[in-house]
Amino acid sequence: MTAPDFDTSGAPGDGTRAVRAGLPEPVKYEPTLPGPVFAAHYHLPGEPTGPYTYGRDENPTWTRLEQAIGELEAPGRDGVETLAFASGMAAISAVLFSQLRAGDIAVLPADGYQVLPLVREQLTAYGIEVRTAPTGADAQLGVLDGAKLLWIETPSNPGLDVCDVRRLVAAAHAQGTSVAVDNTLASPLGQRPLELGADFSVASGTKMLTGHGDLLLGYVVGRNAGPMAAVRRWRKIVGAIPGPMEAWLAHRSLATLQLRADRQTANALAIAEALRGRSEVSGLRYPGLPEDPSHEIAARQMRRFGCVVSFTLPTRTRADRFLEALRIVDDATSFGGVRSTAERRGRWGGDAVPEGFVRLSAGAEDPEDLVADVLRALDESATL
């Protein structure tokens, strides 16, 4: 499922928006995208009334990137603010620790990113009650009563379950609960949480957003000034800021986001379709497959289904042999890059998955080559 290049209302399509997001007005003899600004401090005579005073607070390179991400996450929406961070975990931590106080209740996904259990320990140490429930079947609704903040991760990583964001947001807002959605796996071209009613969209820009596996980045997009002021204050306190070079590289990479997302989504579907005919593969998940348990909900709220496919091979040994037999797909962690990767998630010990569980991220290679590599590796791993 892909968005058209232009919609019928005359608004720019995803490709046009990605290519031009955050660019300054053209100035004769100046570059289209100005280079990174390396500055710890700025000339500051008199009263500090300008936007740039000190390098931990603001940087012109961040400003352009933040404007660009905001245009992709919430196009046409007034009052939306975006803040860039040094990593996805820095962005996640900024929302959680700026919005919650001792005595508050937070609801987290039980099947989310593997660092969330560490976050839960820290929140609990600060006197915050943490409840968890799985992403699938909107199970977080069952533990939502009295919560200050609901944290959603959809699709979940690595299990690829999907929840109904609109339904959860409606229930949360009815009792005064704020909602943050981890949009890392979907990317802003796959899903726009603020349009679905969420208060925050949070993501690791390390993944599909920038797509080349060469930088760490995170961001928070929020619809309300008050909560975002607290997020900004947290960034200032902990100094979790991106470097100007990383911010500039990220902005440059946005220009190809739609091209990458379309190719990677198509490749993921091709791999998933090839895997569903293999007897040794169980637990195959990809929201773009019509038979996937999450497909109906995903089709209502996602514009692209993402680049990640997950499945389970019979044993840990079989999964390891499969990964060793791959030639095009690299054995590496993370996802969303132009080079396909796969890994046995059980090796990290933080995910509740079978030993033979494999998370595969489709890159931008030719689909025929990727499918052939995966099927050949399955065949070879069965006979080694």
JSON list of C-alpha atoms in Angstrom, two decimals, residues 3-5 14-16 18 189 254-263 304:
[
{"chain": "A", "resi": 3, "resn": "ALA", "atom": "CA", "xyz": [0.41, 6.84, -1.14]},
{"chain": "A", "resi": 4, "resn": "PRO", "atom": "CA", "xyz": [0.05, 8.57, -4.50]},
{"chain": "A", "resi": 5, "resn": "ASP", "atom": "CA", "xyz": [2.64, 11.17, -5.40]},
{"chain": "A", "resi": 14, "resn": "ASP", "atom": "CA", "xyz": [4.99, 12.16, 0.01]},
{"chain": "A", "resi": 15, "resn": "GLY", "atom": "CA", "xyz": [7.86, 12.32, -2.46]},
{"chain": "A", "resi": 16, "resn": "THR", "atom": "CA", "xyz": [7.57, 16.05, -3.03]},
{"chain": "A", "resi": 18, "resn": "ALA", "atom": "CA", "xyz": [10.20, 14.56, 1.60]},
{"chain": "A", "resi": 189, "resn": "LEU", "atom": "CA", "xyz": [5.41, 7.86, 5.68]},
{"chain": "A", "resi": 254, "resn": "LEU", "atom": "CA", "xyz": [15.03, 12.69, 4.06]},
{"chain": "A", "resi": 255, "resn": "ALA", "atom": "CA", "xyz": [15.05, 13.54, 0.36]},
{"chain": "A", "resi": 256, "resn": "THR", "atom": "CA", "xyz": [15.07, 9.83, -0.54]},
{"chain": "A", "resi": 257, "resn": "LEU", "atom": "CA", "xyz": [12.66, 8.70, 2.19]},
{"chain": "A", "resi": 258, "resn": "GLN", "atom": "CA", "xyz": [9.70, 8.06, -0.07]},
{"chain": "A", "resi": 259, "resn": "LEU", "atom": "CA", "xyz": [11.83, 6.22, -2.64]},
{"chain": "A", "resi": 260, "resn": "ARG", "atom": "CA", "xyz": [13.36, 4.06, 0.07]},
{"chain": "A", "resi": 261, "resn": "ALA", "atom": "CA", "xyz": [10.10, 3.43, 1.90]},
{"chain": "A", "resi": 262, "resn": "ASP", "atom": "CA", "xyz": [8.27, 2.33, -1.23]},
{"chain": "A", "resi": 263, "resn": "ARG", "atom": "CA", "xyz": [11.06, -0.02, -2.33]},
{"chain": "A", "resi": 304, "resn": "ARG", "atom": "CA", "xyz": [2.71, 1.84, 4.29]}
]
